[in-house]
PDB file of C-alpha atoms and ligand atoms in Angstrom:
ATOM      1  CA  MET A  10     -69.777 -19.956  69.435  1.00  0.00           C
ATOM      2  CA  ALA A  11     -70.417 -17.021  67.679  1.00  0.00           C
ATOM      3  CA  GLN A  12     -69.865 -17.035  63.786  1.00  0.00           C
ATOM      4  CA  VAL A  13     -66.268 -17.237  62.804  1.00  0.00           C
ATOM      5  CA  TYR A  14     -65.191 -15.566  59.717  1.00  0.00           C
ATOM      6  CA  ASP A  15     -62.985 -17.353  56.906  1.00  0.00           C
ATOM      7  CA  TYR A  16     -59.750 -16.084  57.087  1.00  0.00           C
ATOM      8  CA  ALA A  17     -57.231 -15.854  60.145  1.00  0.00           C
ATOM      9  CA  TYR A  18     -53.577 -15.226  60.079  1.00  0.00           C
ATOM     10  CA  PHE A  19     -51.333 -18.062  60.833  1.00  0.00           C
ATOM     11  CA  ASP A  20     -48.115 -19.405  60.410  1.00  0.00           C
ATOM     12  CA  GLY A  21     -46.989 -15.482  59.140  1.00  0.00           C
ATOM     13  CA  LYS A  22     -49.874 -14.907  56.349  1.00  0.00           C
ATOM     14  CA  ILE A  23     -53.513 -15.112  55.987  1.00  0.00           C
ATOM     15  CA  GLY A  24     -55.221 -18.345  55.443  1.00  0.00           C
ATOM     16  CA  PRO A  25     -58.427 -20.416  55.667  1.00  0.00           C
ATOM     17  CA  PHE A  26     -59.186 -19.986  59.122  1.00  0.00           C
ATOM     18  CA  ARG A  27     -60.148 -24.305  58.905  1.00  0.00           C
ATOM     19  CA  GLU A  28     -56.612 -24.470  58.072  1.00  0.00           C
ATOM     20  CA  ALA A  29     -54.984 -22.573  61.039  1.00  0.00           C
ATOM     21  CA  ASN A  30     -54.101 -25.559  63.392  1.00  0.00           C
ATOM     22  CA  LEU A  31     -51.698 -26.262  66.379  1.00  0.00           C
ATOM     23  CA  SER A  32     -50.318 -29.335  66.818  1.00  0.00           C
ATOM     24  CA  ILE A  33     -51.470 -31.333  70.034  1.00  0.00           C
ATOM     25  CA  GLY A  34     -48.112 -31.612  70.703  1.00  0.00           C
ATOM     26  CA  SER A  35     -47.474 -27.820  70.601  1.00  0.00           C
ATOM     27  CA  SER A  36     -46.958 -26.489  74.507  1.00  0.00           C
ATOM     28  CA  ALA A  37     -49.861 -24.114  73.531  1.00  0.00           C
ATOM     29  CA  VAL A  38     -52.361 -27.251  73.557  1.00  0.00           C
ATOM     30  CA  LEU A  39     -50.389 -29.523  76.022  1.00  0.00           C
ATOM     31  CA  TYR A  40     -50.179 -26.345  78.837  1.00  0.00           C
ATOM     32  CA  GLY A  41     -52.265 -23.397  78.009  1.00  0.00           C
ATOM     33  CA  LEU A  42     -48.817 -21.407  76.782  1.00  0.00           C
ATOM     34  CA  SER A  43     -50.285 -18.694  75.219  1.00  0.00           C
ATOM     35  CA  VAL A  44     -51.129 -15.165  75.649  1.00  0.00           C
ATOM     36  CA  TYR A  45     -54.039 -13.282  74.059  1.00  0.00           C
ATOM     37  CA  THR A  46     -56.220 -10.232  73.480  1.00  0.00           C
ATOM     38  CA  VAL A  47     -59.508  -9.604  72.133  1.00  0.00           C
ATOM     39  CA  PHE A  48     -60.426  -6.087  70.187  1.00  0.00           C
ATOM     40  CA  TYR A  49     -63.373  -4.518  69.010  1.00  0.00           C
ATOM     41  CA  VAL A  50     -64.038  -3.468  65.876  1.00  0.00           C
ATOM     42  CA  VAL A  51     -66.534  -1.589  63.902  1.00  0.00           C
ATOM     43  CA  PRO A  52     -66.925  -0.775  60.321  1.00  0.00           C
ATOM     44  CA  ASP A  53     -67.091   2.594  59.268  1.00  0.00           C
ATOM     45  CA  ASP A  54     -67.807   3.721  55.574  1.00  0.00           C
ATOM     46  CA  GLY A  55     -65.536   1.178  54.262  1.00  0.00           C
ATOM     47  CA  ARG A  56     -62.791   1.395  56.895  1.00  0.00           C
ATOM     48  CA  TYR A  57     -62.834  -0.080  60.354  1.00  0.00           C
ATOM     49  CA  ARG A  58     -62.206   1.561  64.053  1.00  0.00           C
ATOM     50  CA  VAL A  59     -60.689  -0.036  66.397  1.00  0.00           C
ATOM     51  CA  PHE A  60     -61.073   0.831  69.999  1.00  0.00           C
ATOM     52  CA  ARG A  61     -57.468   1.198  71.759  1.00  0.00           C
ATOM     53  CA  LEU A  62     -55.282  -0.916  69.689  1.00  0.00           C
ATOM     54  CA  ASP A  63     -52.373   0.246  70.831  1.00  0.00           C
ATOM     55  CA  LYS A  64     -53.015  -0.841  74.182  1.00  0.00           C
ATOM     56  CA  HIS A  65     -54.009  -4.448  73.102  1.00  0.00           C
ATOM     57  CA  TYR A  66     -50.302  -5.345  71.520  1.00  0.00           C
ATOM     58  CA  ASP A  67     -48.630  -3.343  74.803  1.00  0.00           C
ATOM     59  CA  ARG A  68     -50.749  -5.976  77.075  1.00  0.00           C
ATOM     60  CA  LEU A  69     -49.834  -9.085  74.592  1.00  0.00           C
ATOM     61  CA  HIS A  70     -46.215  -7.689  74.836  1.00  0.00           C
ATOM     62  CA  ALA A  71     -46.545  -7.252  78.767  1.00  0.00           C
ATOM     63  CA  SER A  72     -47.971 -10.718  79.338  1.00  0.00           C
ATOM     64  CA  ALA A  73     -45.514 -12.542  77.054  1.00  0.00           C
ATOM     65  CA  LYS A  74     -43.073 -10.902  79.013  1.00  0.00           C
ATOM     66  CA  ILE A  75     -44.211 -11.933  82.366  1.00  0.00           C
ATOM     67  CA  ILE A  76     -44.828 -15.564  81.203  1.00  0.00           C
ATOM     68  CA  GLY A  77     -41.384 -15.440  79.555  1.00  0.00           C
ATOM     69  CA  LEU A  78     -42.315 -16.485  75.894  1.00  0.00           C
ATOM     70  CA  GLU A  79     -40.185 -15.433  73.115  1.00  0.00           C
ATOM     71  CA  TRP A  80     -41.756 -12.279  71.118  1.00  0.00           C
ATOM     72  CA  PRO A  81     -41.619 -12.385  67.425  1.00  0.00           C
ATOM     73  CA  GLU A  82     -38.281 -10.472  66.580  1.00  0.00           C
ATOM     74  CA  LYS A  83     -40.489  -8.242  63.448  1.00  0.00           C
ATOM     75  CA  LEU A  84     -43.860  -7.636  65.144  1.00  0.00           C
ATOM     76  CA  ASP A  85     -43.358  -4.414  66.165  1.00  0.00           C
ATOM     77  CA  ASP A  86     -46.744  -1.997  67.003  1.00  0.00           C
ATOM     78  CA  ASP A  87     -46.578  -1.235  62.882  1.00  0.00           C
ATOM     79  CA  THR A  88     -46.841  -4.427  62.177  1.00  0.00           C
ATOM     80  CA  PHE A  89     -49.206  -5.651  64.418  1.00  0.00           C
ATOM     81  CA  ARG A  90     -51.088  -2.663  63.120  1.00  0.00           C
ATOM     82  CA  SER A  91     -50.863  -3.589  59.639  1.00  0.00           C
ATOM     83  CA  VAL A  92     -51.769  -7.164  60.220  1.00  0.00           C
ATOM     84  CA  MET A  93     -54.695  -6.877  61.537  1.00  0.00           C
ATOM     85  CA  SER A  94     -55.798  -4.521  59.028  1.00  0.00           C
ATOM     86  CA  ASP A  95     -54.922  -7.145  56.524  1.00  0.00           C
ATOM     87  CA  LEU A  96     -56.929  -9.169  58.446  1.00  0.00           C
ATOM     88  CA  ILE A  97     -59.937  -7.149  58.684  1.00  0.00           C
ATOM     89  CA  ALA A  98     -60.218  -6.490  55.076  1.00  0.00           C
ATOM     90  CA  ALA A  99     -59.852 -10.252  54.098  1.00  0.00           C
ATOM     91  CA  ASN A 100     -62.552 -10.940  55.456  1.00  0.00           C
ATOM     92  CA  LYS A 101     -64.506  -7.584  55.024  1.00  0.00           C
ATOM     93  CA  PRO A 102     -67.187  -7.777  58.076  1.00  0.00           C
ATOM     94  CA  THR A 103     -70.297  -5.565  57.496  1.00  0.00           C
ATOM     95  CA  LYS A 104     -71.311  -5.652  61.118  1.00  0.00           C
ATOM     96  CA  ASP A 105     -69.156  -4.967  64.221  1.00  0.00           C
ATOM     97  CA  VAL A 106     -66.995  -8.354  65.261  1.00  0.00           C
ATOM     98  CA  PHE A 107     -64.129  -9.043  67.889  1.00  0.00           C
ATOM     99  CA  VAL A 108     -60.696 -10.206  66.851  1.00  0.00           C
ATOM    100  CA  ARG A 109     -58.750 -12.881  68.879  1.00  0.00           C
ATOM    101  CA  VAL A 110     -55.364 -12.050  68.684  1.00  0.00           C
ATOM    102  CA  THR A 111     -53.115 -14.779  70.483  1.00  0.00           C
ATOM    103  CA  LEU A 112     -49.199 -15.682  70.851  1.00  0.00           C
ATOM    104  CA  HIS A 113     -48.777 -19.405  71.251  1.00  0.00           C
ATOM    105  CA  ALA A 114     -46.078 -21.336  72.175  1.00  0.00           C
ATOM    106  CA  ASP A 115     -45.956 -23.763  69.342  1.00  0.00           C
ATOM    107  CA  GLY A 116     -42.824 -25.634  69.893  1.00  0.00           C
ATOM    108  CA  LEU A 117     -43.339 -29.017  69.812  1.00  0.00           C
ATOM    109  CA  VAL A 118     -43.098 -31.185  73.620  1.00  0.00           C
ATOM    110  CA  PRO A 119     -40.173 -29.092  75.317  1.00  0.00           C
ATOM    111  CA  GLY A 120     -41.404 -30.045  78.861  1.00  0.00           C
ATOM    112  CA  THR A 121     -42.309 -27.032  80.871  1.00  0.00           C
ATOM    113  CA  ARG A 122     -40.178 -23.991  79.767  1.00  0.00           C
ATOM    114  CA  ALA A 123     -40.994 -21.023  78.200  1.00  0.00           C
ATOM    115  CA  ARG A 124     -38.278 -19.272  76.952  1.00  0.00           C
ATOM    116  CA  GLY A 125     -36.526 -21.016  74.247  1.00  0.00           C
ATOM    117  CA  VAL A 126     -39.769 -22.101  73.009  1.00  0.00           C
ATOM    118  CA  HIS A 127     -41.095 -20.920  69.103  1.00  0.00           C
ATOM    119  CA  THR A 128     -43.778 -18.994  69.157  1.00  0.00           C
ATOM    120  CA  GLN A 129     -45.875 -17.308  66.741  1.00  0.00           C
ATOM    121  CA  LEU A 130     -49.094 -15.020  66.355  1.00  0.00           C
ATOM    122  CA  SER A 131     -52.280 -16.436  65.005  1.00  0.00           C
ATOM    123  CA  ALA A 132     -55.610 -14.268  64.713  1.00  0.00           C
ATOM    124  CA  PHE A 133     -59.381 -14.666  63.699  1.00  0.00           C
ATOM    125  CA  VAL A 134     -62.360 -12.417  63.537  1.00  0.00           C
ATOM    126  CA  TYR A 135     -65.518 -13.644  64.903  1.00  0.00           C
ATOM    127  CA  ALA A 136     -69.045 -12.084  65.416  1.00  0.00           C
ATOM    128  CA  ALA A 137     -69.292  -9.082  68.591  1.00  0.00           C
ATOM    129  CA  GLU A 138     -71.399 -11.202  70.292  1.00  0.00           C
ATOM    130  CA  PRO A 139     -71.610  -9.560  74.241  1.00  0.00           C
ATOM    131  CA  ILE A 140     -70.822 -12.375  76.871  1.00  0.00           C
ATOM    132  CA  VAL A 141     -73.364 -11.062  79.403  1.00  0.00           C
ATOM    133  CA  LYS A 142     -76.647  -9.138  78.927  1.00  0.00           C
ATOM    134  CA  ARG A 143     -76.741  -5.443  78.758  1.00  0.00           C
ATOM    135  CA  ASP A 144     -78.774  -5.088  81.562  1.00  0.00           C
ATOM    136  CA  GLY A 145     -79.778  -7.014  84.820  1.00  0.00           C
ATOM    137  CA  VAL A 146     -76.673  -9.059  85.344  1.00  0.00           C
ATOM    138  CA  ARG A 147     -77.085 -11.554  87.801  1.00  0.00           C
ATOM    139  CA  LEU A 148     -73.774 -12.540  89.839  1.00  0.00           C
ATOM    140  CA  LYS A 149     -72.985 -15.058  91.945  1.00  0.00           C
ATOM    141  CA  THR A 150     -69.827 -14.937  94.140  1.00  0.00           C
ATOM    142  CA  SER A 151     -67.195 -17.908  93.167  1.00  0.00           C
ATOM    143  CA  GLN A 152     -65.805 -20.434  96.048  1.00  0.00           C
ATOM    144  CA  TRP A 153     -63.295 -20.622  93.371  1.00  0.00           C
ATOM    145  CA  ARG A 154     -60.522 -18.054  94.071  1.00  0.00           C
ATOM    146  CA  ARG A 155     -58.932 -15.718  91.803  1.00  0.00           C
ATOM    147  CA  VAL A 156     -55.339 -17.442  90.824  1.00  0.00           C
ATOM    148  CA  PRO A 157     -53.093 -14.747  92.762  1.00  0.00           C
ATOM    149  CA  ASP A 158     -50.268 -12.585  91.023  1.00  0.00           C
ATOM    150  CA  ILE A 159     -48.038 -15.333  92.988  1.00  0.00           C
ATOM    151  CA  SER A 160     -49.720 -18.585  91.404  1.00  0.00           C
ATOM    152  CA  ILE A 161     -50.790 -17.166  87.769  1.00  0.00           C
ATOM    153  CA  PRO A 162     -50.688 -13.822  87.776  1.00  0.00           C
ATOM    154  CA  SER A 163     -54.401 -12.190  86.324  1.00  0.00           C
ATOM    155  CA  ARG A 164     -52.168  -9.022  85.132  1.00  0.00           C
ATOM    156  CA  ALA A 165     -51.068 -11.433  82.116  1.00  0.00           C
ATOM    157  CA  LYS A 166     -53.798 -12.587  79.903  1.00  0.00           C
ATOM    158  CA  VAL A 167     -52.743 -16.091  79.515  1.00  0.00           C
ATOM    159  CA  ASN A 168     -54.433 -18.964  78.316  1.00  0.00           C
ATOM    160  CA  GLY A 169     -54.027 -21.316  80.718  1.00  0.00           C
ATOM    161  CA  ALA A 170     -55.209 -19.373  83.726  1.00  0.00           C
ATOM    162  CA  TYR A 171     -58.632 -19.300  82.048  1.00  0.00           C
ATOM    163  CA  VAL A 172     -59.438 -22.666  83.472  1.00  0.00           C
ATOM    164  CA  ASN A 173     -60.207 -20.278  86.872  1.00  0.00           C
ATOM    165  CA  SER A 174     -62.444 -18.359  84.551  1.00  0.00           C
ATOM    166  CA  VAL A 175     -64.125 -21.638  83.273  1.00  0.00           C
ATOM    167  CA  LEU A 176     -64.590 -23.189  86.629  1.00  0.00           C
ATOM    168  CA  ALA A 177     -65.663 -20.325  88.498  1.00  0.00           C
ATOM    169  CA  ARG A 178     -68.376 -18.951  85.819  1.00  0.00           C
ATOM    170  CA  GLN A 179     -69.741 -22.747  85.247  1.00  0.00           C
ATOM    171  CA  ASP A 180     -70.189 -23.102  88.775  1.00  0.00           C
ATOM    172  CA  ALA A 181     -72.201 -19.670  88.647  1.00  0.00           C
ATOM    173  CA  LEU A 182     -74.263 -20.781  85.429  1.00  0.00           C
ATOM    174  CA  ASP A 183     -75.489 -23.990  87.073  1.00  0.00           C
ATOM    175  CA  ALA A 184     -76.451 -21.814  90.407  1.00  0.00           C
ATOM    176  CA  GLY A 185     -78.819 -20.223  87.450  1.00  0.00           C
ATOM    177  CA  TYR A 186     -76.604 -16.887  87.481  1.00  0.00           C
ATOM    178  CA  ASP A 187     -75.275 -15.208  84.654  1.00  0.00           C
ATOM    179  CA  ASP A 188     -71.304 -14.550  86.280  1.00  0.00           C
ATOM    180  CA  CYS A 189     -69.251 -14.874  88.744  1.00  0.00           C
ATOM    181  CA  ILE A 190     -67.561 -12.618  91.009  1.00  0.00           C
ATOM    182  CA  PHE A 191     -63.662 -13.510  92.056  1.00  0.00           C
ATOM    183  CA  LEU A 192     -62.545 -13.002  95.202  1.00  0.00           C
ATOM    184  CA  ASP A 193     -58.655 -12.832  96.126  1.00  0.00           C
ATOM    185  CA  GLN A 194     -56.996 -15.019  98.681  1.00  0.00           C
ATOM    186  CA  ALA A 195     -57.792 -12.568 101.683  1.00  0.00           C
ATOM    187  CA  GLY A 196     -61.583 -12.298 100.281  1.00  0.00           C
ATOM    188  CA  HIS A 197     -61.251  -9.121  98.561  1.00  0.00           C
ATOM    189  CA  VAL A 198     -63.342  -8.697  95.396  1.00  0.00           C
ATOM    190  CA  CYS A 199     -61.454  -9.277  91.835  1.00  0.00           C
ATOM    191  CA  GLU A 200     -63.411  -9.267  88.965  1.00  0.00           C
ATOM    192  CA  LEU A 201     -65.321 -11.495  87.282  1.00  0.00           C
ATOM    193  CA  SER A 202     -64.612 -14.621  84.779  1.00  0.00           C
ATOM    194  CA  ALA A 203     -63.719 -12.268  81.897  1.00  0.00           C
ATOM    195  CA  ALA A 204     -64.619  -8.485  82.863  1.00  0.00           C
ATOM    196  CA  ASN A 205     -63.938  -5.814  85.505  1.00  0.00           C
ATOM    197  CA  ILE A 206     -66.162  -4.500  87.733  1.00  0.00           C
ATOM    198  CA  PHE A 207     -67.221  -1.290  89.674  1.00  0.00           C
ATOM    199  CA  MET A 208     -69.680   0.020  91.999  1.00  0.00           C
ATOM    200  CA  VAL A 209     -71.276   3.436  92.992  1.00  0.00           C
ATOM    201  CA  ARG A 210     -71.298   4.299  96.466  1.00  0.00           C
ATOM    202  CA  GLY A 211     -72.241   7.696  97.566  1.00  0.00           C
ATOM    203  CA  GLY A 212     -71.975   9.355  94.259  1.00  0.00           C
ATOM    204  CA  VAL A 213     -68.039   7.684  94.070  1.00  0.00           C
ATOM    205  CA  LEU A 214     -67.180   5.309  91.751  1.00  0.00           C
ATOM    206  CA  VAL A 215     -65.084   2.319  93.327  1.00  0.00           C
ATOM    207  CA  THR A 216     -63.428  -0.342  91.439  1.00  0.00           C
ATOM    208  CA  PRO A 217     -60.775  -2.751  93.109  1.00  0.00           C
ATOM    209  CA  ASP A 218     -57.179  -1.396  92.474  1.00  0.00           C
ATOM    210  CA  THR A 219     -54.436  -3.384  90.262  1.00  0.00           C
ATOM    211  CA  SER A 220     -52.924  -5.310  92.993  1.00  0.00           C
ATOM    212  CA  SER A 221     -56.283  -7.151  93.601  1.00  0.00           C
ATOM    213  CA  ASP A 222     -55.601  -9.935  91.479  1.00  0.00           C
ATOM    214  CA  LEU A 223     -57.099  -9.005  88.028  1.00  0.00           C
ATOM    215  CA  LEU A 224     -56.595  -8.317  84.578  1.00  0.00           C
ATOM    216  CA  GLU A 225     -55.273  -4.592  83.706  1.00  0.00           C
ATOM    217  CA  GLY A 226     -59.168  -4.006  81.506  1.00  0.00           C
ATOM    218  CA  ILE A 227     -58.511  -1.310  78.502  1.00  0.00           C
ATOM    219  CA  ASN A 228     -62.214  -0.821  79.030  1.00  0.00           C
ATOM    220  CA  ARG A 229     -61.676  -0.508  82.915  1.00  0.00           C
ATOM    221  CA  ARG A 230     -59.194   2.271  82.265  1.00  0.00           C
ATOM    222  CA  ALA A 231     -61.359   4.170  79.310  1.00  0.00           C
ATOM    223  CA  ILE A 232     -64.441   3.684  82.705  1.00  0.00           C
ATOM    224  CA  LEU A 233     -61.813   5.606  84.971  1.00  0.00           C
ATOM    225  CA  GLU A 234     -60.611   8.082  82.218  1.00  0.00           C
ATOM    226  CA  LEU A 235     -64.298   8.829  81.493  1.00  0.00           C
ATOM    227  CA  ALA A 236     -65.876   9.546  85.021  1.00  0.00           C
ATOM    228  CA  ARG A 237     -62.470  11.891  86.106  1.00  0.00           C
ATOM    229  CA  GLU A 238     -63.780  14.135  82.910  1.00  0.00           C
ATOM    230  CA  GLN A 239     -67.120  14.180  84.373  1.00  0.00           C
ATOM    231  CA  GLY A 240     -66.030  15.600  87.281  1.00  0.00           C
ATOM    232  CA  VAL A 241     -67.070  11.643  88.951  1.00  0.00           C
ATOM    233  CA  SER A 242     -64.794  11.126  91.991  1.00  0.00           C
ATOM    234  CA  VAL A 243     -62.883   7.877  91.683  1.00  0.00           C
ATOM    235  CA  GLU A 244     -61.635   5.416  94.068  1.00  0.00           C
ATOM    236  CA  GLU A 245     -58.791   2.662  92.820  1.00  0.00           C
ATOM    237  CA  ARG A 246     -58.528   0.541  96.078  1.00  0.00           C
ATOM    238  CA  THR A 247     -59.218  -3.025  98.191  1.00  0.00           C
ATOM    239  CA  VAL A 248     -63.071  -3.367  97.660  1.00  0.00           C
ATOM    240  CA  ASP A 249     -65.162  -6.010 100.026  1.00  0.00           C
ATOM    241  CA  LEU A 250     -68.029  -7.734  98.926  1.00  0.00           C
ATOM    242  CA  THR A 251     -70.321  -6.841 101.556  1.00  0.00           C
ATOM    243  CA  GLU A 252     -69.726  -3.256  99.647  1.00  0.00           C
ATOM    244  CA  LEU A 253     -70.765  -4.241  96.424  1.00  0.00           C
ATOM    245  CA  TYR A 254     -74.231  -5.890  98.414  1.00  0.00           C
ATOM    246  CA  ILE A 255     -74.975  -2.131  99.754  1.00  0.00           C
ATOM    247  CA  ALA A 256     -73.844  -0.510  96.838  1.00  0.00           C
ATOM    248  CA  ASP A 257     -76.196   1.866  95.057  1.00  0.00           C
ATOM    249  CA  GLU A 258     -75.015   0.991  91.448  1.00  0.00           C
ATOM    250  CA  VAL A 259     -72.925  -1.925  90.275  1.00  0.00           C
ATOM    251  CA  PHE A 260     -71.204  -2.510  86.576  1.00  0.00           C
ATOM    252  CA  VAL A 261     -69.120  -4.860  84.591  1.00  0.00           C
ATOM    253  CA  CYS A 262     -66.843  -3.701  81.533  1.00  0.00           C
ATOM    254  CA  GLY A 263     -64.617  -5.622  79.439  1.00  0.00           C
ATOM    255  CA  THR A 264     -64.381  -5.848  75.568  1.00  0.00           C
ATOM    256  CA  SER A 265     -66.551  -8.717  75.023  1.00  0.00           C
ATOM    257  CA  ALA A 266     -68.733  -7.737  77.677  1.00  0.00           C
ATOM    258  CA  PHE A 267     -68.964  -3.727  76.800  1.00  0.00           C
ATOM    259  CA  VAL A 268     -70.268  -1.990  80.147  1.00  0.00           C
ATOM    260  CA  ALA A 269     -73.316  -4.060  81.385  1.00  0.00           C
ATOM    261  CA  SER A 270     -75.284  -3.463  84.531  1.00  0.00           C
ATOM    262  CA  VAL A 271     -76.149  -5.549  87.423  1.00  0.00           C
ATOM    263  CA  SER A 272     -79.161  -6.100  89.285  1.00  0.00           C
ATOM    264  CA  GLU A 273     -78.657  -8.972  91.653  1.00  0.00           C
ATOM    265  CA  ILE A 274     -75.536 -10.157  93.948  1.00  0.00           C
ATOM    266  CA  ASP A 275     -75.818 -13.793  95.617  1.00  0.00           C
ATOM    267  CA  GLY A 276     -80.142 -13.310  95.460  1.00  0.00           C
ATOM    268  CA  ARG A 277     -79.342  -9.804  96.903  1.00  0.00           C
ATOM    269  CA  VAL A 278     -81.147  -6.659  94.719  1.00  0.00           C
ATOM    270  CA  VAL A 279     -78.524  -4.150  94.264  1.00  0.00           C
ATOM    271  CA  GLY A 280     -79.787  -0.982  94.626  1.00  0.00           C
ATOM    272  CA  ASN A 281     -83.528  -0.595  93.014  1.00  0.00           C
ATOM    273  CA  GLY A 282     -82.519  -3.331  91.229  1.00  0.00           C
ATOM    274  CA  LYS A 283     -82.394  -1.206  87.907  1.00  0.00           C
ATOM    275  CA  ARG A 284     -79.271   0.288  85.463  1.00  0.00           C
ATOM    276  CA  GLY A 285     -78.359   3.612  87.984  1.00  0.00           C
ATOM    277  CA  PRO A 286     -77.795   7.353  86.607  1.00  0.00           C
ATOM    278  CA  LEU A 287     -74.002   6.394  86.529  1.00  0.00           C
ATOM    279  CA  THR A 288     -73.847   3.732  85.215  1.00  0.00           C
ATOM    280  CA  GLN A 289     -76.638   4.758  82.522  1.00  0.00           C
ATOM    281  CA  LYS A 290     -74.042   7.999  81.658  1.00  0.00           C
ATOM    282  CA  LEU A 291     -70.753   5.614  81.426  1.00  0.00           C
ATOM    283  CA  THR A 292     -72.089   3.567  79.279  1.00  0.00           C
ATOM    284  CA  ASP A 293     -73.697   5.926  76.941  1.00  0.00           C
ATOM    285  CA  LEU A 294     -69.959   7.680  77.014  1.00  0.00           C
ATOM    286  CA  HIS A 295     -68.218   4.431  76.375  1.00  0.00           C
ATOM    287  CA  ALA A 296     -70.624   3.189  73.518  1.00  0.00           C
ATOM    288  CA  TYR A 297     -69.885   6.546  71.869  1.00  0.00           C
ATOM    289  CA  GLU A 298     -66.117   5.921  72.348  1.00  0.00           C
ATOM    290  CA  LEU A 299     -65.980   2.559  70.626  1.00  0.00           C
ATOM    291  CA  ARG A 300     -68.114   3.859  67.930  1.00  0.00           C
ATOM    292  CA  SER A 301     -65.440   6.949  67.374  1.00  0.00           C
ATOM    293  CA  ALA A 302     -62.263   5.443  68.382  1.00  0.00           C
ATOM    294  CA  ASP A 303     -59.432   7.122  66.600  1.00  0.00           C
ATOM    295  CA  THR A 304     -57.341   4.133  65.137  1.00  0.00           C
ATOM    296  CA  LEU A 305     -58.837   3.810  61.911  1.00  0.00           C
ATOM    297  CA  LEU A 306     -57.515   0.548  59.509  1.00  0.00           C
TER     298      LEU A 306
HETATM  299  N1  LIG B 417     -60.685  -9.479  83.328  1.00  0.00           N
HETATM  300  C1  LIG B 417     -60.800 -10.462  82.687  1.00  0.00           C
HETATM  301  C2  LIG B 417     -60.380 -11.976  82.953  1.00  0.00           C
HETATM  302  C3  LIG B 417     -60.549 -10.536  81.192  1.00  0.00           C
HETATM  303  O1  LIG B 417     -60.726 -11.681  80.579  1.00  0.00           O
HETATM  304  C4  LIG B 417     -61.273  -9.252  80.611  1.00  0.00           C
HETATM  305  C5  LIG B 417     -61.511  -9.656  79.148  1.00  0.00           C
HETATM  306  N2  LIG B 417     -60.342  -9.095  78.517  1.00  0.00           N
HETATM  307  C6  LIG B 417     -61.447  -8.267  81.220  1.00  0.00           C
HETATM  308  C7  LIG B 417     -61.107  -8.509  82.306  1.00  0.00           C
HETATM  309  C8  LIG B 417     -61.690  -6.898  80.493  1.00  0.00           C
HETATM  310  O2  LIG B 417     -60.407  -6.368  79.836  1.00  0.00           O
HETATM  311  P1  LIG B 417     -60.505  -5.491  78.542  1.00  0.00           P
HETATM  312  O3  LIG B 417     -61.312  -4.285  79.138  1.00  0.00           O
HETATM  313  O4  LIG B 417     -58.998  -5.331  78.471  1.00  0.00           O
HETATM  314  O5  LIG B 417     -61.379  -6.252  77.464  1.00  0.00           O
END
């Protein structure tokens, strides 16, 4: 794993990362019963810029609500923000970092249930190493299907559901690819193991809609907004795998993936195999947004 910084938030306070541990008898460990988010932080002249922290708070809260986890009583958005600010200040990163924030069901062996189980928030800081290379990502369609909304909703960022991502990405890595493409039960495109996917066809920017068993990515939304601001036609709709094969450009995005161009899918070269012009433009605009994010901690 990337370098982890010394201080974590756990048990209501900031303390050494190595002492921030969950019990082997907690539901978080036994059932993967936790929800999480990861946000990006850029040092800026003694302070820290964070991209869309409010959206991360909202999504974490929504994930907990979907799963039925108890939301800590005092954890409103202001408290969340000040905890994150204190955590980052304690670690004093001088380079870009990610912060991983998790709400764990840390109650001991209560059986398979969510409500009434004690929860607590943890957060730690680690070096912002991208999960895929920025250019020329090679993707393989997975034989493992995305967990559907009626099984474990992908809209909720649930730790246990990431076994689905691990299965599919490991399979892609074993086959020599960089990441997987998930299809839903009907064979339509969802997303990658931990990033959303876009294609450009005939000048139109297309991405699977939010009913396509995917995580509603904060960067996905940002890319759609940036494209619209540029006057690009945008479609959120059902996407067939074979449309990706014949797209002019394909790229992926996410907090830990940034924006990365795709050069190959299932042995087929995407477009001319190089980063396309719209991908380049949106990559630049997105990078600018990250560096000039208006949340300053
Ligand atoms: N899909 C999945 C399954 C993810 O884990 C992530 C990473 N959080 C994304 C998409 C991208 O979401 P975001 O842009 O909010 O990081």
